[in-house]
Amino acid sequence: AQKVTQAQTEISVVEKEDVTLDCVYETRDTTYYLFWYKQPPSGELVFLIRRNSFDEQNEISGRYSWNFQKSTSSFNFTITASQVVDSAVYFCALSGANTGNQFYFGTGTSLTVIP
Amino acid sequence: KAGVTQTPRYLIKTRGQQVTLSCSPISGHRSVSWYQQTPGQGLQFLFEYFSETQRNKGNFPGRFSGRQFSNSRSEMNVSTLELGDSALYLCASSLGGRGNEQFFGPGTRLTVL
């Protein structure tokens, strides 16, 4: 079975603070793919990053960084020097090699950045 | 390159009616997936179409159906609407390979009265 857990339901930070969004996944597949999406108030899910299970290298993209650790089945997302425009709901998702293109989403973390 | 488009953006229906939602994927994408998003259940996978064939199906009743046309555009149909079908319906397109990222449309907000 595939499962994604985002234990943080809501987070509030003050602008310029760093914030980490947690994502823990469960899968029996040896090959799988992990994703992060951002859903602003407009409702459209915006793709942020994709990682496959064989690539544990961390990634940095501007103020965003991702830490993938297979040993703890986690794929955490850090925003450095947060901005008001980062306020959104963030979803972590999992796709297994044996489940087609079905994405299993976590319940999302609502991030509010206070100016 | 144009993104994923969905029509209509908003719909209001009454119980028992049926509804058809439309999705146009990104040019060149052959896979279209549909998801239902509700506050209580979150994002749930409905089905995926690839080259006009349903390739994968989630755990939804048969009232939910879909199809894909030769130009990769997809439609989703819900018959005999129930109050619980009120949700944001999101369409996503991808190239169709395993693990490809999916790009989402703005969604159709369906309200069932």
PDB file of C-alpha atoms in Angstrom:
ATOM      1  CA  ALA A   1       0.000   0.000   0.000  1.00  0.00           C
ATOM      2  CA  GLN A   2       1.081   3.543  -0.651  1.00  0.00           C
ATOM      3  CA  LYS A   3       0.645   6.210   1.966  1.00  0.00           C
ATOM      4  CA  VAL A   4       1.856   9.745   2.562  1.00  0.00           C
ATOM      5  CA  THR A   5       1.675  11.451   5.937  1.00  0.00           C
ATOM      6  CA  GLN A   6       1.986  15.172   6.476  1.00  0.00           C
ATOM      7  CA  ALA A   7       1.598  15.495  10.207  1.00  0.00           C
ATOM      8  CA  GLN A   8       1.681  19.291  10.230  1.00  0.00           C
ATOM      9  CA  THR A   9      -1.790  20.537   9.408  1.00  0.00           C
ATOM     10  CA  GLU A  10      -1.111  24.244   9.767  1.00  0.00           C
ATOM     11  CA  ILE A  11       2.042  26.275  10.251  1.00  0.00           C
ATOM     12  CA  SER A  12       2.405  30.012  10.777  1.00  0.00           C
ATOM     13  CA  VAL A  13       5.717  31.809  10.531  1.00  0.00           C
ATOM     14  CA  VAL A  14       6.791  35.404  10.435  1.00  0.00           C
ATOM     15  CA  GLU A  15       8.233  36.647   7.198  1.00  0.00           C
ATOM     16  CA  LYS A  16      11.936  35.875   6.711  1.00  0.00           C
ATOM     17  CA  GLU A  17      11.843  32.896   9.048  1.00  0.00           C
ATOM     18  CA  ASP A  18      12.848  29.478   7.755  1.00  0.00           C
ATOM     19  CA  VAL A  19      10.230  26.738   7.781  1.00  0.00           C
ATOM     20  CA  THR A  20      10.369  22.993   7.162  1.00  0.00           C
ATOM     21  CA  LEU A  21       7.407  20.972   5.980  1.00  0.00           C
ATOM     22  CA  ASP A  22       7.551  17.297   6.848  1.00  0.00           C
ATOM     23  CA  CYS A  23       6.567  14.396   4.629  1.00  0.00           C
ATOM     24  CA  VAL A  24       6.753  10.711   5.561  1.00  0.00           C
ATOM     25  CA  TYR A  25       5.830   8.018   3.076  1.00  0.00           C
ATOM     26  CA  GLU A  26       5.127   4.294   3.032  1.00  0.00           C
ATOM     27  CA  THR A  27       5.549   2.021   0.051  1.00  0.00           C
ATOM     28  CA  ARG A  28       6.584  -1.534  -0.727  1.00  0.00           C
ATOM     29  CA  ASP A  29       7.855  -0.601  -4.159  1.00  0.00           C
ATOM     30  CA  THR A  30      11.601  -0.436  -4.601  1.00  0.00           C
ATOM     31  CA  THR A  31      11.149   2.108  -7.359  1.00  0.00           C
ATOM     32  CA  TYR A  32       8.953   5.057  -6.556  1.00  0.00           C
ATOM     33  CA  TYR A  33       8.664   8.770  -7.099  1.00  0.00           C
ATOM     34  CA  LEU A  34       8.076  11.628  -4.705  1.00  0.00           C
ATOM     35  CA  PHE A  35       6.672  15.054  -5.448  1.00  0.00           C
ATOM     36  CA  TRP A  36       5.867  18.339  -3.832  1.00  0.00           C
ATOM     37  CA  TYR A  37       3.068  20.602  -5.010  1.00  0.00           C
ATOM     38  CA  LYS A  38       1.946  24.049  -3.928  1.00  0.00           C
ATOM     39  CA  GLN A  39      -1.720  25.027  -3.919  1.00  0.00           C
ATOM     40  CA  PRO A  40      -2.236  28.779  -3.549  1.00  0.00           C
ATOM     41  CA  PRO A  41      -5.681  30.204  -2.751  1.00  0.00           C
ATOM     42  CA  SER A  42      -6.506  30.204  -6.463  1.00  0.00           C
ATOM     43  CA  GLY A  43      -6.731  26.411  -6.222  1.00  0.00           C
ATOM     44  CA  GLU A  44      -4.383  25.260  -8.974  1.00  0.00           C
ATOM     45  CA  LEU A  45      -1.755  22.736  -7.902  1.00  0.00           C
ATOM     46  CA  VAL A  46       1.705  23.901  -8.918  1.00  0.00           C
ATOM     47  CA  PHE A  47       4.443  21.330  -9.403  1.00  0.00           C
ATOM     48  CA  LEU A  48       7.599  22.046  -7.391  1.00  0.00           C
ATOM     49  CA  ILE A  49       9.854  19.013  -7.497  1.00  0.00           C
ATOM     50  CA  ARG A  50      10.119  15.337  -8.434  1.00  0.00           C
ATOM     51  CA  ARG A  51      12.494  12.781  -6.936  1.00  0.00           C
ATOM     52  CA  ASN A  52      12.931   9.110  -7.770  1.00  0.00           C
ATOM     53  CA  SER A  53      13.828   6.532  -5.166  1.00  0.00           C
ATOM     54  CA  PHE A  54      17.346   6.038  -6.484  1.00  0.00           C
ATOM     55  CA  ASP A  55      18.312   9.662  -6.197  1.00  0.00           C
ATOM     56  CA  GLU A  56      18.874  10.698  -2.603  1.00  0.00           C
ATOM     57  CA  GLN A  57      20.790  13.802  -3.488  1.00  0.00           C
ATOM     58  CA  ASN A  58      19.322  16.846  -1.832  1.00  0.00           C
ATOM     59  CA  GLU A  59      18.151  19.654  -4.046  1.00  0.00           C
ATOM     60  CA  ILE A  60      18.202  23.400  -3.704  1.00  0.00           C
ATOM     61  CA  SER A  61      16.298  25.789  -5.892  1.00  0.00           C
ATOM     62  CA  GLY A  62      16.549  29.368  -4.783  1.00  0.00           C
ATOM     63  CA  ARG A  63      14.923  29.619  -1.371  1.00  0.00           C
ATOM     64  CA  TYR A  64      13.555  26.089  -1.615  1.00  0.00           C
ATOM     65  CA  SER A  65      15.400  22.940  -0.619  1.00  0.00           C
ATOM     66  CA  TRP A  66      14.420  19.311  -0.264  1.00  0.00           C
ATOM     67  CA  ASN A  67      15.891  16.617   1.941  1.00  0.00           C
ATOM     68  CA  PHE A  68      15.212  13.034   0.853  1.00  0.00           C
ATOM     69  CA  GLN A  69      16.165  10.296   3.320  1.00  0.00           C
ATOM     70  CA  LYS A  70      15.249   6.721   2.446  1.00  0.00           C
ATOM     71  CA  SER A  71      16.397   5.496   5.853  1.00  0.00           C
ATOM     72  CA  THR A  72      13.579   7.409   7.523  1.00  0.00           C
ATOM     73  CA  SER A  73      11.192   7.389   4.532  1.00  0.00           C
ATOM     74  CA  SER A  74      11.052  11.146   4.585  1.00  0.00           C
ATOM     75  CA  PHE A  75      11.075  13.843   1.947  1.00  0.00           C
ATOM     76  CA  ASN A  76      11.075  17.162   3.751  1.00  0.00           C
ATOM     77  CA  PHE A  77      10.762  20.595   2.203  1.00  0.00           C
ATOM     78  CA  THR A  78      12.425  23.723   3.595  1.00  0.00           C
ATOM     79  CA  ILE A  79      11.670  27.301   2.646  1.00  0.00           C
ATOM     80  CA  THR A  80      14.415  29.701   3.615  1.00  0.00           C
ATOM     81  CA  ALA A  81      13.646  33.353   4.372  1.00  0.00           C
ATOM     82  CA  SER A  82       9.922  32.844   3.869  1.00  0.00           C
ATOM     83  CA  GLN A  83       7.830  35.438   2.078  1.00  0.00           C
ATOM     84  CA  VAL A  84       4.141  36.263   2.133  1.00  0.00           C
ATOM     85  CA  VAL A  85       3.815  34.807  -1.379  1.00  0.00           C
ATOM     86  CA  ASP A  86       4.800  31.421   0.060  1.00  0.00           C
ATOM     87  CA  SER A  87       1.475  31.260   1.880  1.00  0.00           C
ATOM     88  CA  ALA A  88      -0.323  28.241   0.430  1.00  0.00           C
ATOM     89  CA  VAL A  89      -1.165  24.625   1.065  1.00  0.00           C
ATOM     90  CA  TYR A  90       1.712  22.293   0.266  1.00  0.00           C
ATOM     91  CA  PHE A  91       1.175  18.690  -0.707  1.00  0.00           C
ATOM     92  CA  CYS A  92       3.603  15.824  -0.775  1.00  0.00           C
ATOM     93  CA  ALA A  93       2.750  12.970  -3.163  1.00  0.00           C
ATOM     94  CA  LEU A  94       3.967   9.468  -3.934  1.00  0.00           C
ATOM     95  CA  SER A  95       3.745   7.420  -7.109  1.00  0.00           C
ATOM     96  CA  GLY A  96       4.826   3.788  -7.157  1.00  0.00           C
ATOM     97  CA  ALA A  97       6.326   2.018 -10.125  1.00  0.00           C
ATOM     98  CA  ASN A  98       3.615  -0.611  -9.903  1.00  0.00           C
ATOM     99  CA  THR A  99       0.621   1.680  -9.479  1.00  0.00           C
ATOM    100  CA  GLY A 100       0.680   3.415 -12.805  1.00  0.00           C
ATOM    101  CA  ASN A 101       0.524   7.151 -12.650  1.00  0.00           C
ATOM    102  CA  GLN A 102      -1.755   7.265  -9.638  1.00  0.00           C
ATOM    103  CA  PHE A 103      -0.540   9.832  -7.168  1.00  0.00           C
ATOM    104  CA  TYR A 104      -1.105   9.321  -3.463  1.00  0.00           C
ATOM    105  CA  PHE A 105      -1.292  12.691  -1.770  1.00  0.00           C
ATOM    106  CA  GLY A 106      -0.761  13.635   1.817  1.00  0.00           C
ATOM    107  CA  THR A 107      -3.379  15.734   3.543  1.00  0.00           C
ATOM    108  CA  GLY A 108      -1.377  18.896   2.995  1.00  0.00           C
ATOM    109  CA  THR A 109       0.213  21.510   5.213  1.00  0.00           C
ATOM    110  CA  SER A 110      -1.282  24.976   5.222  1.00  0.00           C
ATOM    111  CA  LEU A 111       1.488  27.534   5.530  1.00  0.00           C
ATOM    112  CA  THR A 112       0.756  31.117   6.504  1.00  0.00           C
ATOM    113  CA  VAL A 113       3.550  33.648   6.328  1.00  0.00           C
ATOM    114  CA  ILE A 114       2.786  36.693   8.432  1.00  0.00           C
ATOM    115  CA  PRO A 115       4.248  39.989   7.241  1.00  0.00           C
TER     116      PRO A 115
ATOM    117  CA  LYS B   1       3.129  26.382 -24.102  1.00  0.00           C
ATOM    118  CA  ALA B   2      -0.454  26.527 -22.861  1.00  0.00           C
ATOM    119  CA  GLY B   3      -1.208  24.827 -19.583  1.00  0.00           C
ATOM    120  CA  VAL B   4      -3.979  22.442 -18.675  1.00  0.00           C
ATOM    121  CA  THR B   5      -7.417  23.922 -19.156  1.00  0.00           C
ATOM    122  CA  GLN B   6     -10.639  22.813 -17.550  1.00  0.00           C
ATOM    123  CA  THR B   7     -14.191  23.818 -18.313  1.00  0.00           C
ATOM    124  CA  PRO B   8     -16.398  24.900 -16.799  1.00  0.00           C
ATOM    125  CA  ARG B   9     -14.726  26.467 -13.800  1.00  0.00           C
ATOM    126  CA  TYR B  10     -17.871  26.438 -11.690  1.00  0.00           C
ATOM    127  CA  LEU B  11     -20.990  24.320 -11.761  1.00  0.00           C
ATOM    128  CA  ILE B  12     -24.103  24.177  -9.629  1.00  0.00           C
ATOM    129  CA  LYS B  13     -26.312  21.133  -9.975  1.00  0.00           C
ATOM    130  CA  THR B  14     -29.078  19.482  -7.999  1.00  0.00           C
ATOM    131  CA  ARG B  15     -29.193  15.970  -6.662  1.00  0.00           C
ATOM    132  CA  GLY B  16     -29.982  13.342  -9.237  1.00  0.00           C
ATOM    133  CA  GLN B  17     -28.670  15.318 -12.180  1.00  0.00           C
ATOM    134  CA  GLN B  18     -25.619  14.391 -14.178  1.00  0.00           C
ATOM    135  CA  VAL B  19     -22.625  16.504 -15.101  1.00  0.00           C
ATOM    136  CA  THR B  20     -19.798  16.437 -17.621  1.00  0.00           C
ATOM    137  CA  LEU B  21     -16.461  18.106 -17.002  1.00  0.00           C
ATOM    138  CA  SER B  22     -13.870  18.721 -19.665  1.00  0.00           C
ATOM    139  CA  CYS B  23     -10.093  18.830 -19.621  1.00  0.00           C
ATOM    140  CA  SER B  24      -7.577  19.791 -22.300  1.00  0.00           C
ATOM    141  CA  PRO B  25      -4.048  18.617 -21.492  1.00  0.00           C
ATOM    142  CA  ILE B  26      -0.772  20.265 -22.333  1.00  0.00           C
ATOM    143  CA  SER B  27       0.112  19.792 -25.969  1.00  0.00           C
ATOM    144  CA  GLY B  28       2.043  16.559 -26.427  1.00  0.00           C
ATOM    145  CA  HIS B  29       0.840  15.009 -23.186  1.00  0.00           C
ATOM    146  CA  ARG B  30      -0.981  11.731 -23.662  1.00  0.00           C
ATOM    147  CA  SER B  31      -1.975  10.982 -20.087  1.00  0.00           C
ATOM    148  CA  VAL B  32      -4.838  12.644 -18.283  1.00  0.00           C
ATOM    149  CA  SER B  33      -5.680  11.916 -14.668  1.00  0.00           C
ATOM    150  CA  TRP B  34      -8.635  13.110 -12.634  1.00  0.00           C
ATOM    151  CA  TYR B  35      -8.696  13.830  -8.914  1.00  0.00           C
ATOM    152  CA  GLN B  36     -11.402  14.825  -6.486  1.00  0.00           C
ATOM    153  CA  GLN B  37     -10.495  17.252  -3.723  1.00  0.00           C
ATOM    154  CA  THR B  38     -12.700  17.715  -0.668  1.00  0.00           C
ATOM    155  CA  PRO B  39     -11.958  19.156   2.784  1.00  0.00           C
ATOM    156  CA  GLY B  40     -12.736  15.839   4.429  1.00  0.00           C
ATOM    157  CA  GLN B  41     -11.061  13.337   2.106  1.00  0.00           C
ATOM    158  CA  GLY B  42      -8.338  15.463   0.575  1.00  0.00           C
ATOM    159  CA  LEU B  43      -7.059  14.661  -2.888  1.00  0.00           C
ATOM    160  CA  GLN B  44      -8.289  11.342  -4.193  1.00  0.00           C
ATOM    161  CA  PHE B  45      -7.471   9.709  -7.496  1.00  0.00           C
ATOM    162  CA  LEU B  46     -10.410   8.966  -9.768  1.00  0.00           C
ATOM    163  CA  PHE B  47      -8.879   7.530 -12.943  1.00  0.00           C
ATOM    164  CA  GLU B  48      -6.199   7.921 -15.562  1.00  0.00           C
ATOM    165  CA  TYR B  49      -6.500   7.773 -19.325  1.00  0.00           C
ATOM    166  CA  PHE B  50      -3.660   7.180 -21.729  1.00  0.00           C
ATOM    167  CA  SER B  51      -4.072   7.000 -25.485  1.00  0.00           C
ATOM    168  CA  GLU B  52      -7.863   6.798 -25.150  1.00  0.00           C
ATOM    169  CA  THR B  53      -7.727   3.854 -22.728  1.00  0.00           C
ATOM    170  CA  GLN B  54      -8.410   3.865 -19.032  1.00  0.00           C
ATOM    171  CA  ARG B  55      -5.138   2.737 -17.548  1.00  0.00           C
ATOM    172  CA  ASN B  56      -5.855   3.052 -13.859  1.00  0.00           C
ATOM    173  CA  LYS B  57      -8.893   3.556 -11.672  1.00  0.00           C
ATOM    174  CA  GLY B  58      -9.371   4.707  -8.108  1.00  0.00           C
ATOM    175  CA  ASN B  59     -11.923   3.563  -5.600  1.00  0.00           C
ATOM    176  CA  PHE B  60     -14.995   5.467  -6.715  1.00  0.00           C
ATOM    177  CA  PRO B  61     -18.467   4.187  -7.591  1.00  0.00           C
ATOM    178  CA  GLY B  62     -19.480   3.507 -11.171  1.00  0.00           C
ATOM    179  CA  ARG B  63     -21.377   6.803 -11.263  1.00  0.00           C
ATOM    180  CA  PHE B  64     -18.000   8.342 -12.012  1.00  0.00           C
ATOM    181  CA  SER B  65     -16.808   7.666 -15.519  1.00  0.00           C
ATOM    182  CA  GLY B  66     -14.542   9.213 -18.073  1.00  0.00           C
ATOM    183  CA  ARG B  67     -13.182   9.010 -21.534  1.00  0.00           C
ATOM    184  CA  GLN B  68     -10.356  10.347 -23.625  1.00  0.00           C
ATOM    185  CA  PHE B  69     -10.437  11.438 -27.216  1.00  0.00           C
ATOM    186  CA  SER B  70      -7.864  10.998 -29.935  1.00  0.00           C
ATOM    187  CA  ASN B  71      -6.547  14.521 -29.331  1.00  0.00           C
ATOM    188  CA  SER B  72      -5.937  13.562 -25.661  1.00  0.00           C
ATOM    189  CA  ARG B  73      -8.726  15.791 -24.400  1.00  0.00           C
ATOM    190  CA  SER B  74     -10.682  14.105 -21.648  1.00  0.00           C
ATOM    191  CA  GLU B  75     -14.120  14.291 -20.159  1.00  0.00           C
ATOM    192  CA  MET B  76     -15.379  13.119 -16.827  1.00  0.00           C
ATOM    193  CA  ASN B  77     -19.009  12.335 -16.153  1.00  0.00           C
ATOM    194  CA  VAL B  78     -20.829  11.971 -12.883  1.00  0.00           C
ATOM    195  CA  SER B  79     -24.337  10.585 -13.016  1.00  0.00           C
ATOM    196  CA  THR B  80     -27.070  10.708 -10.374  1.00  0.00           C
ATOM    197  CA  LEU B  81     -25.323  13.409  -8.397  1.00  0.00           C
ATOM    198  CA  GLU B  82     -25.248  13.220  -4.620  1.00  0.00           C
ATOM    199  CA  LEU B  83     -24.592  15.988  -2.119  1.00  0.00           C
ATOM    200  CA  GLY B  84     -21.275  14.362  -1.284  1.00  0.00           C
ATOM    201  CA  ASP B  85     -20.066  14.844  -4.846  1.00  0.00           C
ATOM    202  CA  SER B  86     -19.589  18.539  -4.157  1.00  0.00           C
ATOM    203  CA  ALA B  87     -15.873  19.036  -4.605  1.00  0.00           C
ATOM    204  CA  LEU B  88     -13.085  20.543  -6.630  1.00  0.00           C
ATOM    205  CA  TYR B  89     -12.341  18.256  -9.564  1.00  0.00           C
ATOM    206  CA  LEU B  90      -8.797  18.534 -10.808  1.00  0.00           C
ATOM    207  CA  CYS B  91      -7.426  17.302 -14.060  1.00  0.00           C
ATOM    208  CA  ALA B  92      -3.716  16.602 -14.519  1.00  0.00           C
ATOM    209  CA  SER B  93      -1.735  15.886 -17.631  1.00  0.00           C
ATOM    210  CA  SER B  94       1.618  14.218 -18.090  1.00  0.00           C
ATOM    211  CA  LEU B  95       3.721  12.588 -20.752  1.00  0.00           C
ATOM    212  CA  GLY B  96       2.477   9.279 -19.438  1.00  0.00           C
ATOM    213  CA  GLY B  97       5.677   7.529 -18.418  1.00  0.00           C
ATOM    214  CA  ARG B  98       6.044   6.072 -14.948  1.00  0.00           C
ATOM    215  CA  GLY B  99       6.887   8.717 -12.430  1.00  0.00           C
ATOM    216  CA  ASN B 100       6.406  11.635 -14.764  1.00  0.00           C
ATOM    217  CA  GLU B 101       5.322  14.791 -13.019  1.00  0.00           C
ATOM    218  CA  GLN B 102       1.717  15.753 -13.471  1.00  0.00           C
ATOM    219  CA  PHE B 103       0.633  19.265 -14.312  1.00  0.00           C
ATOM    220  CA  PHE B 104      -2.703  20.330 -12.950  1.00  0.00           C
ATOM    221  CA  GLY B 105      -5.446  22.497 -14.309  1.00  0.00           C
ATOM    222  CA  PRO B 106      -7.315  25.124 -12.292  1.00  0.00           C
ATOM    223  CA  GLY B 107     -10.109  22.695 -11.472  1.00  0.00           C
ATOM    224  CA  THR B 108     -13.880  22.664 -11.739  1.00  0.00           C
ATOM    225  CA  ARG B 109     -15.748  23.573  -8.576  1.00  0.00           C
ATOM    226  CA  LEU B 110     -18.914  21.452  -8.477  1.00  0.00           C
ATOM    227  CA  THR B 111     -21.645  22.253  -5.995  1.00  0.00           C
ATOM    228  CA  VAL B 112     -24.541  19.837  -5.623  1.00  0.00           C
ATOM    229  CA  LEU B 113     -27.671  21.230  -3.974  1.00  0.00           C
TER     230      LEU B 113
END
